[in-house]
Coordinates of C-alpha atoms in Angstrom, one line a residue:
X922 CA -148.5 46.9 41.1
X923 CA -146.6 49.8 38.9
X924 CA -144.2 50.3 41.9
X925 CA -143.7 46.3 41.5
X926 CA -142.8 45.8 38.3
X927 CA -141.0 49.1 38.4
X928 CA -138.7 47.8 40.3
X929 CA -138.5 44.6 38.6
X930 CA -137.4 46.3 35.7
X931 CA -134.7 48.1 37.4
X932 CA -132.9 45.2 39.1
X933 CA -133.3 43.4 35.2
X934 CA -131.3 46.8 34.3
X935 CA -128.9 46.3 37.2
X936 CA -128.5 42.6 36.2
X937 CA -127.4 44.0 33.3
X938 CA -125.3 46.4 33.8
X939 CA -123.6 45.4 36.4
X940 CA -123.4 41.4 36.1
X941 CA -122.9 39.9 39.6
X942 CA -122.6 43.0 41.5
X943 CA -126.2 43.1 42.8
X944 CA -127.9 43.8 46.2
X945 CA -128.1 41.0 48.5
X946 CA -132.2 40.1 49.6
X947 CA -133.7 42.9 48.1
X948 CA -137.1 43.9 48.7
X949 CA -139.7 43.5 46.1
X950 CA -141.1 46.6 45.5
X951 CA -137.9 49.2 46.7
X952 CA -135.8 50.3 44.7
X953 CA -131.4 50.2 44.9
X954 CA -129.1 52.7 44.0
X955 CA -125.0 52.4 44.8
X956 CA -123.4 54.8 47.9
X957 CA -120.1 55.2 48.2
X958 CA -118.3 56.5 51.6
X959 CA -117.0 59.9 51.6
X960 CA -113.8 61.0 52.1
X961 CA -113.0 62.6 55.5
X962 CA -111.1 65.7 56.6
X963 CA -110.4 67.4 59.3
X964 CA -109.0 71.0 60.0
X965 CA -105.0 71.8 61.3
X966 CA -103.7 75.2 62.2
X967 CA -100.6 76.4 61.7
X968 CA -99.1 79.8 62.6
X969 CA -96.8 81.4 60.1
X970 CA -94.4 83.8 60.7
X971 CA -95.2 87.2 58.7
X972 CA -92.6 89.3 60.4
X973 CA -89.6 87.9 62.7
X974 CA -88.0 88.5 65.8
X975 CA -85.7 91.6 66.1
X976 CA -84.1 94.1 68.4
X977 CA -84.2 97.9 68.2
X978 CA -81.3 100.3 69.2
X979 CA -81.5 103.1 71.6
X980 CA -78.7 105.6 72.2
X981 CA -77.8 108.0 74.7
X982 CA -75.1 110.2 74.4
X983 CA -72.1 110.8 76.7
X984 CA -72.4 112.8 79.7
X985 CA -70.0 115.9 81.3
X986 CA -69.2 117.6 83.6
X987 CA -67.5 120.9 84.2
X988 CA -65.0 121.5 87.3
X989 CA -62.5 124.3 88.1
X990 CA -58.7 123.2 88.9
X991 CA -56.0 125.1 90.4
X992 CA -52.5 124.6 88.2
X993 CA -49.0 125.8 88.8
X994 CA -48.4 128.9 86.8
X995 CA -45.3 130.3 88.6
X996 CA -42.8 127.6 90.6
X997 CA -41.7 129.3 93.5
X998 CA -37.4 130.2 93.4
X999 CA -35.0 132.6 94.8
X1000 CA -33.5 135.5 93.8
X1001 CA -30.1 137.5 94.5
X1002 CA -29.6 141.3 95.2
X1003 CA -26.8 141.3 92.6
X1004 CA -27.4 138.8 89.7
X1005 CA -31.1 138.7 89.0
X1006 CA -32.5 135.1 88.4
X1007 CA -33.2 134.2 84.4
X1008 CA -36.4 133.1 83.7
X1009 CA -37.5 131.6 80.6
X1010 CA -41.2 130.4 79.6
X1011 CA -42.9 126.8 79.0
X1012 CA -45.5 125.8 77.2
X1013 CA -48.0 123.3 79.3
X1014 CA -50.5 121.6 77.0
X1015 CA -53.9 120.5 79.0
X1016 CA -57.4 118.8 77.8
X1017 CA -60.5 121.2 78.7
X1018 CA -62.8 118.8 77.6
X1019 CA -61.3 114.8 77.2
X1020 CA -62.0 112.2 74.1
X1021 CA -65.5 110.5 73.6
X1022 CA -67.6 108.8 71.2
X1023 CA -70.7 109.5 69.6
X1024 CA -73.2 106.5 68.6
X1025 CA -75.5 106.2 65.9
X1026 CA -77.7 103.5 65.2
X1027 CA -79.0 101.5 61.3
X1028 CA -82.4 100.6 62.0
X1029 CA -83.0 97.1 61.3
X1030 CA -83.8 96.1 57.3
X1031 CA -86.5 93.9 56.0
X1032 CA -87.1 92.6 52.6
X1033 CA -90.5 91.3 51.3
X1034 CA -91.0 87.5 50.8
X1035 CA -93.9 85.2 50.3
X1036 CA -94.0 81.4 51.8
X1037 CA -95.8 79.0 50.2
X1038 CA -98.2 76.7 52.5
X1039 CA -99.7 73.8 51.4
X1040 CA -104.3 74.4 52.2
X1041 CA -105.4 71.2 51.2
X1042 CA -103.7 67.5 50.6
X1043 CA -103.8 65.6 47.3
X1044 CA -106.3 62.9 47.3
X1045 CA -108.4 61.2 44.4
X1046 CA -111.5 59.9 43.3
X1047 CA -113.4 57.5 41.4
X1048 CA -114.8 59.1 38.3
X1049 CA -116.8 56.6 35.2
X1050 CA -115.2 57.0 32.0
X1051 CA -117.7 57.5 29.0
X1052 CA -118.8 54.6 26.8
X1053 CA -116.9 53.1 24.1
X1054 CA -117.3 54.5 20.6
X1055 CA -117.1 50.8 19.5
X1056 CA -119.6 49.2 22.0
X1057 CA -122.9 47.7 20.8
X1058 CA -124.5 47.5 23.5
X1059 CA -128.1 49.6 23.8
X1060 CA -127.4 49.7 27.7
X1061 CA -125.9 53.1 28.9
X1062 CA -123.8 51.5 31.7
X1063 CA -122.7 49.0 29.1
X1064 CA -118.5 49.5 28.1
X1065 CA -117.2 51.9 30.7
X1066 CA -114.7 51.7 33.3
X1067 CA -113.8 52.9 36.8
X1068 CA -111.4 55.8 37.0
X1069 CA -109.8 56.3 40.1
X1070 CA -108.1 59.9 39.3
X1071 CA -105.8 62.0 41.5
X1072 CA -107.0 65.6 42.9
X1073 CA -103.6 67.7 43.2
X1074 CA -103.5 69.3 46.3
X1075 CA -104.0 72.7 46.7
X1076 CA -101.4 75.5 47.9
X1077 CA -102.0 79.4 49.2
X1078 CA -99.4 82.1 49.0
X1079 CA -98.9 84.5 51.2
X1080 CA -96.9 87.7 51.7
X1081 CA -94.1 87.9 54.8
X1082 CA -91.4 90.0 55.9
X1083 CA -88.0 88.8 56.2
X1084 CA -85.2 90.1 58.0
X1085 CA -82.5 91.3 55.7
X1086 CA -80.1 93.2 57.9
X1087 CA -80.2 93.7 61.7
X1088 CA -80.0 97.2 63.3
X1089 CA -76.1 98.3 64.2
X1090 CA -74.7 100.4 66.2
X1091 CA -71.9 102.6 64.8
X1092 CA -69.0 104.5 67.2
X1093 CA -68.1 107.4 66.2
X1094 CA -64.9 109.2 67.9
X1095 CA -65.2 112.9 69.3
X1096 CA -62.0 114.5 70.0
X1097 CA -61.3 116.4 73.2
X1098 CA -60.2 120.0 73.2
X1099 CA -57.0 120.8 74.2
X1100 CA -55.4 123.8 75.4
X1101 CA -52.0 125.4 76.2
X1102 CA -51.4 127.3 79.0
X1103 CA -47.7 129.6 79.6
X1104 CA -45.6 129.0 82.7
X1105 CA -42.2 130.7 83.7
X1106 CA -39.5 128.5 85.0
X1107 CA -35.9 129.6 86.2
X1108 CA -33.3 129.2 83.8
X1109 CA -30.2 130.6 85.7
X1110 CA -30.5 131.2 89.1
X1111 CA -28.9 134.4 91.1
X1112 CA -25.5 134.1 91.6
X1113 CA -25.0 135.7 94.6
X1114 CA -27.7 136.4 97.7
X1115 CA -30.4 134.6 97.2
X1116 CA -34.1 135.5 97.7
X1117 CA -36.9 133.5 97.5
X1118 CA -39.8 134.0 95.6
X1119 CA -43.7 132.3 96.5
X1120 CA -44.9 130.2 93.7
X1121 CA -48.1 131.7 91.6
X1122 CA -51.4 129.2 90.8
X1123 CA -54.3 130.1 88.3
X1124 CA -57.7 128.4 88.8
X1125 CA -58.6 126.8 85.3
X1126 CA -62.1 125.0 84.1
X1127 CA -62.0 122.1 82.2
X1128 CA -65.0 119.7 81.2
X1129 CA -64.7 115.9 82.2
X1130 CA -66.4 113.1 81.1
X1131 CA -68.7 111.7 83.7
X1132 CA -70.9 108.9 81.7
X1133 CA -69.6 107.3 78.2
X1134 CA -72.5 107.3 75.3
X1135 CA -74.3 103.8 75.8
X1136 CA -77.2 101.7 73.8
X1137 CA -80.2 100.2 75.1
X1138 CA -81.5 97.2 72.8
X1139 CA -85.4 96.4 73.4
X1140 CA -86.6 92.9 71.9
X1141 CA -89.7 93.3 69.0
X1142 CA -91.5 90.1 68.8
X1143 CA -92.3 88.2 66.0
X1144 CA -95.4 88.4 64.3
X1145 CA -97.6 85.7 63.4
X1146 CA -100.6 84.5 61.4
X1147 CA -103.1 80.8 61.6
X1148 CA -103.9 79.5 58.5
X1149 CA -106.3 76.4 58.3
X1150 CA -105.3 73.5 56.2
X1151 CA -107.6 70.5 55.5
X1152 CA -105.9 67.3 56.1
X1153 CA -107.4 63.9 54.7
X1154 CA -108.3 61.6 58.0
X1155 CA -110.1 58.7 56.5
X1156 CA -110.0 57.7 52.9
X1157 CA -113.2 56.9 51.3
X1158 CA -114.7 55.3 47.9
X1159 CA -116.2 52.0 49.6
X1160 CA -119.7 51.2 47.8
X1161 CA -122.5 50.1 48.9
X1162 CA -125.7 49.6 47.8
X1163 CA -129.0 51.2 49.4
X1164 CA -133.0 50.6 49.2
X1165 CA -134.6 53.5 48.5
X1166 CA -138.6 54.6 47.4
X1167 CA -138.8 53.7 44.2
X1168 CA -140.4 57.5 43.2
X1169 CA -137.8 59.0 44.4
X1170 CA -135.5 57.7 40.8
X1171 CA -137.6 60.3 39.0
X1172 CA -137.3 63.5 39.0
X1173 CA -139.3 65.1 42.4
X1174 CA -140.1 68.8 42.8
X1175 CA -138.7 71.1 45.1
X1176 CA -141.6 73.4 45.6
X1177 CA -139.0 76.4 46.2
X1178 CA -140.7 79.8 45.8
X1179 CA -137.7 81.5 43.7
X1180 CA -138.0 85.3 43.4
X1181 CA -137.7 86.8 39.6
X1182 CA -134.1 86.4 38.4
X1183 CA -132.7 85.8 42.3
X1184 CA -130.8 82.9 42.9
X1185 CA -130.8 83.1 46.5
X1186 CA -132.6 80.9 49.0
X1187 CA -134.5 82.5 51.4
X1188 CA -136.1 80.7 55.0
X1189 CA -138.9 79.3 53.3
X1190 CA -137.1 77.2 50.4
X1191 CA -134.0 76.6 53.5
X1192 CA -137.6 75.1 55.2
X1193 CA -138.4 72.8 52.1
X1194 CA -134.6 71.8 51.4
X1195 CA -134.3 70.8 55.0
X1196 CA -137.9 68.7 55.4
X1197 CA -138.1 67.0 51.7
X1198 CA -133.7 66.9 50.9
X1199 CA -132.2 66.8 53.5
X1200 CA -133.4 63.3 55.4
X1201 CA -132.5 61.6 52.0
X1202 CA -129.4 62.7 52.0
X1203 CA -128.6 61.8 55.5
X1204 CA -129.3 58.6 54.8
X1205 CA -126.5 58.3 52.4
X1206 CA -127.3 58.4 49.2
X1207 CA -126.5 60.9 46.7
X1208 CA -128.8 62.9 44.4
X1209 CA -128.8 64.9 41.2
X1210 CA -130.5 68.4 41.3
X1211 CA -131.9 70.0 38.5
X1212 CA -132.8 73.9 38.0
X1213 CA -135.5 75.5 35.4
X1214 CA -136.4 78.4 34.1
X1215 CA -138.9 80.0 32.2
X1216 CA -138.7 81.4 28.5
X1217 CA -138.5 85.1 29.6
X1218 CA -135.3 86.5 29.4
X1219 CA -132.2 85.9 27.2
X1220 CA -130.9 81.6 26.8
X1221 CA -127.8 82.7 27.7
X1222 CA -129.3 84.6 31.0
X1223 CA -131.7 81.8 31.8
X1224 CA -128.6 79.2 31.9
X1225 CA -126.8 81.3 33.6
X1226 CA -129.2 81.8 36.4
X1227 CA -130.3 78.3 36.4
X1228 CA -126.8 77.3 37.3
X1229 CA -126.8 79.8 40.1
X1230 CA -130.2 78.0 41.1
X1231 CA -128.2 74.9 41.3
X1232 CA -125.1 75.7 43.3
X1233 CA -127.1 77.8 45.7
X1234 CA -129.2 74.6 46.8
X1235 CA -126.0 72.2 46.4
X1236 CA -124.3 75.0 48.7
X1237 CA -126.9 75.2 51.2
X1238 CA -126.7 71.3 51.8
X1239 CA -123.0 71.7 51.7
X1240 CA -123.5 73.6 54.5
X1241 CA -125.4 71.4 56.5
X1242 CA -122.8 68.7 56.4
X1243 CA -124.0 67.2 53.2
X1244 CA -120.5 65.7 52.0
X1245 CA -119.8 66.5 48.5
X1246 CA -119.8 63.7 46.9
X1247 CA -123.4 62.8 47.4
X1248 CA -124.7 65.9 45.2
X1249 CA -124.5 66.4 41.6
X1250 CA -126.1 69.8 40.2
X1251 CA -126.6 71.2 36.6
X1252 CA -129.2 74.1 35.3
X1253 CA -131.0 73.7 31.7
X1254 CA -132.2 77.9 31.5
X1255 CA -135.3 77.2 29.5
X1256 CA -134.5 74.2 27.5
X1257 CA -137.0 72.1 29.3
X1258 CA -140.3 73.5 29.2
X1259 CA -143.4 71.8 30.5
X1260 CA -146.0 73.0 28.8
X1261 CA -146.3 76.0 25.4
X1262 CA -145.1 79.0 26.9
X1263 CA -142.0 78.9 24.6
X1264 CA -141.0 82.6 22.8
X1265 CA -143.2 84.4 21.3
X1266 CA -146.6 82.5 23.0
X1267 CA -148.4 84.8 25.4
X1268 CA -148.8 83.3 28.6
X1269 CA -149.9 83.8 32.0
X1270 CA -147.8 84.3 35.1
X1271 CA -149.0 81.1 36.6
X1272 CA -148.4 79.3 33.2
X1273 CA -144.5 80.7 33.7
X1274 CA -144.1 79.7 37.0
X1275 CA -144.7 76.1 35.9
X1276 CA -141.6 75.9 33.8
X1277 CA -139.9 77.8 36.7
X1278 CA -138.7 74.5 38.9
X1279 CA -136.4 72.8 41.0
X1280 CA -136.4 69.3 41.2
X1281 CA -134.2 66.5 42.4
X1282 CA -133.9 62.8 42.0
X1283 CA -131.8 59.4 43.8
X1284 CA -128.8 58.5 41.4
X1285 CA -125.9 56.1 41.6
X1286 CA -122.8 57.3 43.4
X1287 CA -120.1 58.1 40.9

């Protein structure tokens, strides 16, 4: 009979509050609360390029050879009995070792840049906008309005190397050597018998170039890193509404075990969150989860850890597919006692662990 006109007063509430906008056939005895249809992403991966493409340089240097040749010191002539032959001398100019080049290679240059990728789209939601200052209406839900606000998307930056200056190859000339050797050559030849002389060869060394220096160029790849991107699939924000047990609009414990200042679940509470939490949720409505403390300890530290209390259970869900919109979280430190043990009252440990909760309870989808 309570659960009945329970829920009669609720949908007199919602007949309020929202005029029209009711539940069709509802269920005497359940109680409604509004769903709305999340939003849905999926995950993209795109490779970035953190270092490019470029070639490297080898050199090898020119290659000799040394080999003997036999040259013409002393042309053969004649000579006379009576008037010797005049000789004179000539200066021949040869290379012992002929022109090359030398290479030397500048390594390739890079500069440091960062590119800019874009990790998550923009997208929005609907938010309600508090109640008029001017409204005289007794009714909460009375004078407020639907927001539908933009979420900016969200952008990473990351570090890559850019190629500033390729690698060259520069030439640099090597002179040969040169060298002079002395040969006699007839200037006036006998004038009278003649008599001829054998010509005279000297066996010289010189160095010849076999091979010219020459570069090798090898191929470095390009370097590249996957970054994940969410990309928005499916826009949500439809509502509906949903019939839920009416005791589940109050707040409902969470019989969670936590250790003393820890807010981290361990398998037991990940055992309770998963038999009690998570079938509501799956069934798509959306829930507000609250986080107590007890007295010992500083306000400021009790809040603090509460919070924690509250994101580690909203984060667990997250992580087992819960969408985000369906939780709402918030930790009172110890501003909510149950029962006397406030500061400065002596109580037992069991009297603490009261006031040490977590609880939860169904709430309209924002």
């Amino acid at each position: 009979m309570k659960k009945f006109l329970l829920s009669i007063a609720i949908v007199m509430m919602a007949t309020v509050t929202f005029g029209q906008d009711l539940p069709e056939n509802p269920e005497p005895g359940k109680c409604y609360v509004r769903c709305k249809t999340p939003d849905i992403y999926k995950n993209e991966t795109v490779n970035i390029a953190v270092s490019p493409e470029y070639k490297k340089i080898v050199t090898f240097p020119a290659e000799y050879r040394t080999i003997q040749e036999k040259v013409l010191i002393k042309e053969s002539g004649q000579e006379v009995k009576i008037v010797p032959a005049v000789w004179g001398t000539q200066e021949v100019t040869y290379f012992e070792k002929e022109d090359g080049t030398r290479l030397e290679s500048q390594k390739a240059v890079f500069i440091q840049g960062f590119e800019t990728v874009e990790t998550k789209a923009a997208s929005a939601s609907w938010e309600m906008s508090e109640k008029m200052p001017n409204c005289d209406s007794d009714n909460p839900d009375d004078c407020r309005y639907w927001c539908y606000k933009p979420l900016p998307a969200e952008f990473k930056t990351m570090p890559v190397e850019k190629l500033q200056s390729d690698a060259t190859v520069v030439k640099i000339p090597i002179p040969g050597v040169r060298k002079t050797y002395q040969r006699k050559v007839m200037v006036k030849p006998p004038s009278t018998t003649l008599v001829k002389t054998e010509a005279e060869y000297q066996t010289i060394e010189k160095t010849v170039l076999v091979r010219d220096a020459r570069t090798e160029e090898v191929v470095i790849p390009a370097v590249y890193r996957s970054v994940t991107k969410e990309i928005l699939v499916q826009k949500g924000g439809l509502t509906s509404w949903k019939a839920v047990d009416c005791q589940l609009i109050d707040n409902t414990p969470l019989p969670i075990n936590w250790d003393f200042s820890s807010a981290t679940l361990n398998e037991g509470a990940k055992q309770i969150i998963d038999a009690r939490l998570l079938p509501i949720l799956n069934d798509g409505v959306a829930v507000f989860i609250e986080s107590h403390t007890d007295m010992r300890g500083t306000k400021k530290d009790n809040q603090e850890l509460s919070d924690r209390r509250a994101k580690a259970v909203t984060d667990y869900l997250i992580s087992k597919g819960i969408n985000l919109s369906q939780l709402y979280a918030k930790g009172f430190g110890e501003s909510r006692l149950l029962n006397k043990c406030s500061d400065d009252v002596v109580c037992s440990e069991s009297e603490h662990a009261v006031n040490r909760r977590t609880t939860f309870r169904v709430v309209n989808q924002k």
